[in-house]
CSV table of C-alpha atoms and ligand atoms in Angstrom, one decimal:
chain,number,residue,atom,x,y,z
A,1067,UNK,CA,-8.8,35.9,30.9
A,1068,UNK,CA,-6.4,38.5,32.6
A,1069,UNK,CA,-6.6,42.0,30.6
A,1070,UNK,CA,-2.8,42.4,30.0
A,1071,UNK,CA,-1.4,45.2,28.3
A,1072,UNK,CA,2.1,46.6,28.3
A,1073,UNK,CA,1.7,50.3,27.9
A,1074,UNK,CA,4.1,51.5,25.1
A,1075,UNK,CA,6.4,54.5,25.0
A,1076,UNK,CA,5.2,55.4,28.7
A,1077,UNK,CA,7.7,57.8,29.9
A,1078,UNK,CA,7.9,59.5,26.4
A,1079,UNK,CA,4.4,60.0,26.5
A,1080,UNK,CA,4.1,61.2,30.2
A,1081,UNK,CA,6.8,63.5,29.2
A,1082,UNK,CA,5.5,64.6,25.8
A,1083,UNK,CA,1.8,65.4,27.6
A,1084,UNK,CA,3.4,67.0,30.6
A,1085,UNK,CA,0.7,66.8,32.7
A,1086,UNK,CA,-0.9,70.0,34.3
A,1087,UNK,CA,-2.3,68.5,37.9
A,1088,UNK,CA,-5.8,70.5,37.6
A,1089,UNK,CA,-6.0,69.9,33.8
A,1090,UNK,CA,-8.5,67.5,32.1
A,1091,UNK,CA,-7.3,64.7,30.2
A,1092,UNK,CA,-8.9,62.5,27.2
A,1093,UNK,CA,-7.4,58.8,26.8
A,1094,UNK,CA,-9.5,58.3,23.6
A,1095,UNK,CA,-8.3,54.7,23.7
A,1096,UNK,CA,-8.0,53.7,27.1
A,1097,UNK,CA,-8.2,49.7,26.5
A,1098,UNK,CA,-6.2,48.4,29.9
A,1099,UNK,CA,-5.8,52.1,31.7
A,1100,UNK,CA,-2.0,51.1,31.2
A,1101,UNK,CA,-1.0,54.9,30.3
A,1102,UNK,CA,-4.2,56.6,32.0
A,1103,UNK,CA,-3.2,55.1,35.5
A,1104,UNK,CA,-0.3,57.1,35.6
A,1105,UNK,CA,-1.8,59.8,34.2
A,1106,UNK,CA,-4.3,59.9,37.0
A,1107,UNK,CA,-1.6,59.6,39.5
A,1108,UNK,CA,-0.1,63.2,38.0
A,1109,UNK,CA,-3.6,64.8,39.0
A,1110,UNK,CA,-4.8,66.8,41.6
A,1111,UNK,CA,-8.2,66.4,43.0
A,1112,UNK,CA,-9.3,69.4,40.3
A,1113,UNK,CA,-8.3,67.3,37.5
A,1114,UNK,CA,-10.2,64.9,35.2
A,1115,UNK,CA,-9.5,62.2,33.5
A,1116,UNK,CA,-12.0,60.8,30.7
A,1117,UNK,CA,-11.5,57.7,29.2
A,1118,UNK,CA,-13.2,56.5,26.2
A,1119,UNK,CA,-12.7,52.2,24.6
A,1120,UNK,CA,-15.3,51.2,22.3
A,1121,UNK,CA,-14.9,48.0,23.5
A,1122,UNK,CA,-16.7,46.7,26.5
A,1123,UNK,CA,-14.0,44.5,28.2
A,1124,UNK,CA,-11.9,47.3,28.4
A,1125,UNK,CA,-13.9,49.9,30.2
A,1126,UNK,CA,-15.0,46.8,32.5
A,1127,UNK,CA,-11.3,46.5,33.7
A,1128,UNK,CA,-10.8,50.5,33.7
A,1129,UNK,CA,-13.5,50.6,36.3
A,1130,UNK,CA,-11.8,47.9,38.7
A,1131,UNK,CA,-8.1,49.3,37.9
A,1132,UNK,CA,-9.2,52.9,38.4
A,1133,UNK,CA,-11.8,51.9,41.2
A,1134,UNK,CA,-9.9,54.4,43.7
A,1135,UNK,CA,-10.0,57.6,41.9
A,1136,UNK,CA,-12.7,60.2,42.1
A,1137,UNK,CA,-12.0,62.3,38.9
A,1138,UNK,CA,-12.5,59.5,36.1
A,1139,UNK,CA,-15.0,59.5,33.6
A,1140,UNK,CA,-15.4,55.9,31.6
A,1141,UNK,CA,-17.3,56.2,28.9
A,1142,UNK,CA,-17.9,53.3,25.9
A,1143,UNK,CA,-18.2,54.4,22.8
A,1144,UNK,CA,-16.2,54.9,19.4
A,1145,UNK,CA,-14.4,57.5,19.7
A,1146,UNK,CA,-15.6,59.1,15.9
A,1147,UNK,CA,-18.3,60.4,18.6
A,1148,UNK,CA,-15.7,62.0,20.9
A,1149,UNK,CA,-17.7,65.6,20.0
A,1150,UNK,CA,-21.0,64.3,21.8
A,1151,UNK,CA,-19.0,62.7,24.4
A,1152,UNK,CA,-17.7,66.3,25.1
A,1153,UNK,CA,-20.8,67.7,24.9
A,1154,UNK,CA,-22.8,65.4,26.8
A,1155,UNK,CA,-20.1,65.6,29.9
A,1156,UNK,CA,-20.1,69.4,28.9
A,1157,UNK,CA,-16.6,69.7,28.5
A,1158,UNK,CA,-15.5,72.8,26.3
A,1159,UNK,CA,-11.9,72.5,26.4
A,1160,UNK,CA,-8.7,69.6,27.1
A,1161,UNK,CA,-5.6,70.1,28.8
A,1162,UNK,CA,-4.3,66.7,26.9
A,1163,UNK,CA,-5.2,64.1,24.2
A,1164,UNK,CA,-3.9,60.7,24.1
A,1165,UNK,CA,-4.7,58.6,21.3
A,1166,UNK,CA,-3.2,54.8,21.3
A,1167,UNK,CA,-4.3,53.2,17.9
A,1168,UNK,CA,-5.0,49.2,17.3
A,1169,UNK,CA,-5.7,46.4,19.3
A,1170,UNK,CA,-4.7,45.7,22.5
A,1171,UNK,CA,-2.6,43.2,23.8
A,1172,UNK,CA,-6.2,41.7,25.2
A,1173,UNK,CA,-7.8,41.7,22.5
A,1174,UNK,CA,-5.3,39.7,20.2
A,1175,UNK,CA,-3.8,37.3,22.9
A,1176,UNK,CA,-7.9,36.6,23.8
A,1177,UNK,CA,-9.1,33.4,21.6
A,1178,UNK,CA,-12.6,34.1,21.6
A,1179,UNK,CA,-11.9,37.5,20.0
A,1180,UNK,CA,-10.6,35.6,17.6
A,1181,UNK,CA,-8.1,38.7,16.2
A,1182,UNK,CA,-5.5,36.2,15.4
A,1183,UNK,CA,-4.1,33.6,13.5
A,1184,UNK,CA,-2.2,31.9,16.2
A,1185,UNK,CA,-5.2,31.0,18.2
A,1186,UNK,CA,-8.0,28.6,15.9
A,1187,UNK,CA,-11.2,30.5,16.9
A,1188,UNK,CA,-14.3,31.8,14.8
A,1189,UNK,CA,-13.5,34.5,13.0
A,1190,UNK,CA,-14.4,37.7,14.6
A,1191,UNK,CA,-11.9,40.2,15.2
A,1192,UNK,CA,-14.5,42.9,16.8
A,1193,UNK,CA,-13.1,45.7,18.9
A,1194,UNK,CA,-17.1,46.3,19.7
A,1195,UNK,CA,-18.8,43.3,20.3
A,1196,UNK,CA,-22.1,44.7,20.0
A,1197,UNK,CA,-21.6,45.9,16.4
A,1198,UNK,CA,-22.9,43.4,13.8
A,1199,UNK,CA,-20.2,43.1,11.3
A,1200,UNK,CA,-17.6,40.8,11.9
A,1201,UNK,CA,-14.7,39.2,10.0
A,1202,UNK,CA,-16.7,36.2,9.5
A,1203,UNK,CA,-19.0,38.4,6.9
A,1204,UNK,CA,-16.2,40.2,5.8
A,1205,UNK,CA,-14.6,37.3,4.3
A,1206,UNK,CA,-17.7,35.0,3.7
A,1207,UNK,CA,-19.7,38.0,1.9
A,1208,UNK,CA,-18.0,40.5,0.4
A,1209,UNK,CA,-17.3,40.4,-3.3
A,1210,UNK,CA,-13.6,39.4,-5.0
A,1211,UNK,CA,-13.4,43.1,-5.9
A,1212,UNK,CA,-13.8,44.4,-3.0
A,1213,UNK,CA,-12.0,41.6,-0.3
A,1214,UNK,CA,-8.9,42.8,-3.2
A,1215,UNK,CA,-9.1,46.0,-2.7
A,1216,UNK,CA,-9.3,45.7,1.6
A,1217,UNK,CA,-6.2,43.1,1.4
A,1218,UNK,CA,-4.2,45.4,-0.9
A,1219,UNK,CA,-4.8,48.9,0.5
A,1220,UNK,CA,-4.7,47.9,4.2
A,1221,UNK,CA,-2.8,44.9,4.2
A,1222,UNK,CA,-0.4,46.2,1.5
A,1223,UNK,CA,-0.3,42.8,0.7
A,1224,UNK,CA,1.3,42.1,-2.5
A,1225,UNK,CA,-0.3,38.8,-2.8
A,1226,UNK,CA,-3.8,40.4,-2.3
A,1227,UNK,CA,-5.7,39.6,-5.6
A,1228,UNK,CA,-4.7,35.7,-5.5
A,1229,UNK,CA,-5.5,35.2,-1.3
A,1230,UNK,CA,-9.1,37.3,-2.1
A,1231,UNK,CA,-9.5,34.8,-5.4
A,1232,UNK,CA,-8.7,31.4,-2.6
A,1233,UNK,CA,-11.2,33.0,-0.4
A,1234,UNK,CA,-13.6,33.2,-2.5
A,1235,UNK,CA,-13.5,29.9,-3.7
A,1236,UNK,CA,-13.1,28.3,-0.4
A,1237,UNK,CA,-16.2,29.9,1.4
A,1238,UNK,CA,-17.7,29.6,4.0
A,1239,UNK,CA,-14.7,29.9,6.2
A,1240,UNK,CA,-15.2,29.7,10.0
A,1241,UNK,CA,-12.1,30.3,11.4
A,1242,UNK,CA,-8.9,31.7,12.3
A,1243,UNK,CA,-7.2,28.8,11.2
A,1244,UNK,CA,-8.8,28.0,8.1
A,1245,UNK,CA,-8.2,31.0,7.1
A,1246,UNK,CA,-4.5,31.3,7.5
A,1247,UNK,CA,-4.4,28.1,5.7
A,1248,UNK,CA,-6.1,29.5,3.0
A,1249,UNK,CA,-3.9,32.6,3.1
A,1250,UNK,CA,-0.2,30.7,2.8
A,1251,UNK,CA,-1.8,28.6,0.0
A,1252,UNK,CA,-1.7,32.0,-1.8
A,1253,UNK,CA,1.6,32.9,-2.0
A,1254,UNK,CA,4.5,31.3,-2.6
A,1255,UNK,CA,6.0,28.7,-0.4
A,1256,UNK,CA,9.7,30.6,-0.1
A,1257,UNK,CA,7.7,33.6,0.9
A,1258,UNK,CA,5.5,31.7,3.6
A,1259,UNK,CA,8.9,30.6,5.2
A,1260,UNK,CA,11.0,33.7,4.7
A,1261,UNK,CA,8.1,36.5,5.9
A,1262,UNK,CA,7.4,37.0,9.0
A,1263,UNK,CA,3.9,36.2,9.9
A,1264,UNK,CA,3.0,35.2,6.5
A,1265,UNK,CA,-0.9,36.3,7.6
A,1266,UNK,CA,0.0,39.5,9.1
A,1267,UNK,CA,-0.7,41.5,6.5
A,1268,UNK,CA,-4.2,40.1,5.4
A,1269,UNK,CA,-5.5,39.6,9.0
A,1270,UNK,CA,-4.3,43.4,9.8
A,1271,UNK,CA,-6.4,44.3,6.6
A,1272,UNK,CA,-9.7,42.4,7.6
A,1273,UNK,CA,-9.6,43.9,11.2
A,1274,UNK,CA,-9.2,47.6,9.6
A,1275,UNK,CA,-11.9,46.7,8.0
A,1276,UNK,CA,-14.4,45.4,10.8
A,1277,UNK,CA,-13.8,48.1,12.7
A,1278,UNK,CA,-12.9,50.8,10.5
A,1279,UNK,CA,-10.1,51.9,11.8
A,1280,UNK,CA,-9.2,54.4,9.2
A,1281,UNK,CA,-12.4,55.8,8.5
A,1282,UNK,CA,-12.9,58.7,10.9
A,1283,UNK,CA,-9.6,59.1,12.2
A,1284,UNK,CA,-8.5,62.4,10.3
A,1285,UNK,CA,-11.6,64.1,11.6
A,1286,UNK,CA,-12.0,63.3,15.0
A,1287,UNK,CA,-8.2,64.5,15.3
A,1288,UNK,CA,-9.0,67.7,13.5
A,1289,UNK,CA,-12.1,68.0,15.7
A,1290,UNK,CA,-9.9,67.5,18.8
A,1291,UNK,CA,-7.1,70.0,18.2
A,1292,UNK,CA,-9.5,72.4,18.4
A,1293,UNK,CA,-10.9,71.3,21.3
A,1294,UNK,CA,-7.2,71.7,23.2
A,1295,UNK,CA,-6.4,74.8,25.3
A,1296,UNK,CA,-3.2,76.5,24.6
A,1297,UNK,CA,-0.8,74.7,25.7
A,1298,UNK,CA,-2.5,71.4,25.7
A,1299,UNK,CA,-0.7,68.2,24.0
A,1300,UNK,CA,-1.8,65.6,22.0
A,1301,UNK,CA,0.1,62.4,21.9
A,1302,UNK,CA,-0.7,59.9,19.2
A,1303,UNK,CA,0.9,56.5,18.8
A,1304,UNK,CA,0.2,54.6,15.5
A,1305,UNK,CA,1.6,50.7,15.0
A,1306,UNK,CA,1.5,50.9,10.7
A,1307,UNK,CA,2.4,53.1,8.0
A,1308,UNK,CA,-1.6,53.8,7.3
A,1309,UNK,CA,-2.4,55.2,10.6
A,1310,UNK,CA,1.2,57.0,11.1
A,1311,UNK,CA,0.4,58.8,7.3
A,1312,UNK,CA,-2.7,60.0,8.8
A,1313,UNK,CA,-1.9,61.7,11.7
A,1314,UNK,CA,1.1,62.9,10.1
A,1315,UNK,CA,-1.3,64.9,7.6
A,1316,UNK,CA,-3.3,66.2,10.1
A,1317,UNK,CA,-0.5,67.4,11.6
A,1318,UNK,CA,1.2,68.7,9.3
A,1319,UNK,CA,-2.3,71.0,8.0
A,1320,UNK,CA,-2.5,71.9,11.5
A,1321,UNK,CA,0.9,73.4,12.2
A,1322,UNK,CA,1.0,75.1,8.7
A,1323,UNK,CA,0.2,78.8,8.2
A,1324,UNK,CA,-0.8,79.2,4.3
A,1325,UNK,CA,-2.5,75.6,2.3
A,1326,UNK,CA,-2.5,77.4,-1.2
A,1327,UNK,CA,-0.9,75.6,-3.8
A,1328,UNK,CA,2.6,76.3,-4.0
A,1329,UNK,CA,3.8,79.5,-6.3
A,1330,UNK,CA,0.4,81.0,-5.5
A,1331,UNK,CA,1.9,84.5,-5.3
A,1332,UNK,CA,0.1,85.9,-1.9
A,1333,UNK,CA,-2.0,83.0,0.0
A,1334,UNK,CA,-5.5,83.5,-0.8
A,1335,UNK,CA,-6.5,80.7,1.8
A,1336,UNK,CA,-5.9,82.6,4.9
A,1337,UNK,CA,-5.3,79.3,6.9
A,1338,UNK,CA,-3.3,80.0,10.2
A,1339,UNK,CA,-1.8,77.2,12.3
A,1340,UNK,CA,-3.2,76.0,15.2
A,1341,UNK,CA,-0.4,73.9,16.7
A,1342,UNK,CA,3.3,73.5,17.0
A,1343,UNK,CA,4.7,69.9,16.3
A,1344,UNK,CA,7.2,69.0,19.4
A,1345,UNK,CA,8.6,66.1,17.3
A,1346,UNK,CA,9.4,66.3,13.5
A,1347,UNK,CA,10.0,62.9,13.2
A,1348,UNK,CA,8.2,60.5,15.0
A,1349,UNK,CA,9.6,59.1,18.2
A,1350,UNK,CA,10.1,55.3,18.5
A,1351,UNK,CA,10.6,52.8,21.6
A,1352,UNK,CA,14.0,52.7,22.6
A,1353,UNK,CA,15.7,49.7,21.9
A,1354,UNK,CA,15.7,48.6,25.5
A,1355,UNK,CA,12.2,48.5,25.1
A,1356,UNK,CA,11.9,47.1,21.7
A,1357,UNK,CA,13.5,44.4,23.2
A,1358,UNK,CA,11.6,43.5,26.0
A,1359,UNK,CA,8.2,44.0,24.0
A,1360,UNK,CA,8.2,43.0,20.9
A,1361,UNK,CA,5.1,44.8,20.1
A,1362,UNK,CA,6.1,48.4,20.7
A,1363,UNK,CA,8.8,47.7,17.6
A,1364,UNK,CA,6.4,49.2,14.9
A,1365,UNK,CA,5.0,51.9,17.2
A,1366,UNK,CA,5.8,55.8,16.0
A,1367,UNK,CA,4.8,58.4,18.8
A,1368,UNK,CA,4.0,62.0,17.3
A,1369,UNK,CA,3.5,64.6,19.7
A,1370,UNK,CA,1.8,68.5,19.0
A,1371,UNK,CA,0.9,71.5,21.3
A,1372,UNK,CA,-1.5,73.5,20.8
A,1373,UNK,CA,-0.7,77.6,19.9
B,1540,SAM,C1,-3.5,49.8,22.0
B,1540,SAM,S1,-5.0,49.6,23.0
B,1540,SAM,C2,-4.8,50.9,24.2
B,1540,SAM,C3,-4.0,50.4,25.3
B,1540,SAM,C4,-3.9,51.4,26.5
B,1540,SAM,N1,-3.2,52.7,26.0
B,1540,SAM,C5,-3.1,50.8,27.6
B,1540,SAM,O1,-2.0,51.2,27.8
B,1540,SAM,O2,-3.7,50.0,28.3
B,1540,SAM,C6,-6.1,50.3,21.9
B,1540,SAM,C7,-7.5,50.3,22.5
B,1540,SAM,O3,-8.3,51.3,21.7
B,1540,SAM,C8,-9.6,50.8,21.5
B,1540,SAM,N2,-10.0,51.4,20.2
B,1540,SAM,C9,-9.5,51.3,19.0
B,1540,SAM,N3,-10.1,52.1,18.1
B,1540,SAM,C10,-11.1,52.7,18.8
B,1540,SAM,C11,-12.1,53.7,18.5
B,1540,SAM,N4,-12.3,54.1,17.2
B,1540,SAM,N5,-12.9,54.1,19.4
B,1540,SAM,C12,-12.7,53.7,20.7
B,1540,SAM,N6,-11.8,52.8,21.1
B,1540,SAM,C13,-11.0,52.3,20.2
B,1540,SAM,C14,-9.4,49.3,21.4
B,1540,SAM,O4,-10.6,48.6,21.7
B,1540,SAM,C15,-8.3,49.0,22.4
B,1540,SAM,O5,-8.8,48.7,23.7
């Protein structure tokens, strides 16, 4: 199948990382090179991009798309080991920092990944396909308590505690489809009808989960902004609320000078800030955009430089 991925917010973020020729660039998610290949394009022969996808489809494509430039470095791994990356390619400092959360297009329009509920497939849902857990354990293994917890924190799903109950009592289940079933049997029929993508929610939960998305997201940001030079930008686009309130708190920690609790008379912490945000409220897709795809309607771009 054709890796196809519609890079989103492009010129924002070209703009937003303004791109120093002989700089070195990190696309921590690099999945079809979509925003990379221009960024390449910006840099001289002195600069570097490195681009890092845990999964191996992507970095198989990366190497065809990006087959005529010199200064790339591909590397597959998670990128919750970005700081032995670095070290291992001995890099001590980044001009720029992308970071372009989820699934790609790829990956949920590709059956066999089986990411989605419009597709009947096994259940997989893994960005890594060499890593052993899979949505297919997820749902067939975990306990009620804690399939409720995963549908309601990550899903937000208001319907979590009776779709983790119909799981439960319909295990095994194989596939995408069955599972879906399953899911629209737990809430009410008006609801199934009147929501759109009455799955969404559940299936976005179970594919945090598999490949815990959340899990080391606020450090290896934290662990990047200090690895930027002055000057450097990071650009981070986030497609739900649980991603976007995590890099907005790193941010925000980041660009602030004193973390003692507030009415502390004279800040005993001594933090400083590191960064400067460009954007106070996130940037989204213009509507042009939102229009022509679909997918870039949830995104929120947030933007810092580095002090
Ligand atoms: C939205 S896509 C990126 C698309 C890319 N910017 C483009 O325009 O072609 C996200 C990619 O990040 C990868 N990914 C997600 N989480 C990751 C992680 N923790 N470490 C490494 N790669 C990750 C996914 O495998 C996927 O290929």
């Amino acid at each position: 199948m054709e890796f196809i991925h519609k890079p989103i917010m492009l010129k924002e973020i070209l703009s937003g990382l303004s791109i120093n020729p002989d700089g070195i660039y990190l696309d921590c998610t690099i999945g079809g090179a979509g925003h990379s290949k221009e960024i390449i394009k910006k840099l001289s022969s002195k600069g570097l991009l490195i681009g890092i996808d845990k999964d191996q489809d992507a970095i198989n494509v990366c190497k065809e798309r990006l087959k005529d430039y010199k200064n790339v470095i591909l590397v597959k791994s998670d990128f919750k080991n970005i700081e032995n990356v670095l070290n291992d390619l001995k890099i001590e400092s980044l001009d720029g920092v992308l970071i372009d959360l989820g699934v790609s297009s790829y990956q949920l329009d590709n059956k066999e990944r089986g990411f989605s509920f419009r597709f009947d497939a096994k259940l997989d849902m893994r960005m890594d396909q060499s890593q052993q857990l899979s949505a297919y354990e997820v749902v067939n293994s975990y306990s009620l308590q804690h399939l409720t917890r995963i549908i309601k924190e990550y899903g937000e799903e208001e319907y979590a505690s009776s779709i983790a109950k119909n799981i439960v009592k319909n295990r095994p289940i194989k596939t995408t489809k069955e599972l879906a079933l399953i899911i629209e049997k737990s809430m009410p029929t008006k609801v199934v009808y009147t929501r759109n993508g009455a799955h969404k929610k559940t299936f976005q939960a179970i594919r945090i989960e598999v490949n815990k998305e959340l899990d080391f997201l606020f450090e290896t940001i934290n662990f990047l902004i200090t690895k930027l030079k002055s000057g450097g930008k990071m650009a981070i686009l986030t497609f739900h609320s649980l991603e976007d309130r995590i890099v907005k708190n790193v941010f925000k920690i980041n660009a602030t000078d004193c973390l003692c609790p507030p009415k502390t008379p004279i800040c005993i912490c001594g933090h400083k800030k590191t960064i400067n945000l460009v954007n106070k409220k996130p940037i989204i897709a213009s509507e042009e955009e939102q229009k022509e795809n679909p997918r870039s309607t949830s995104a929120k771009l947030r933007i810092i430089e580095k002090i």
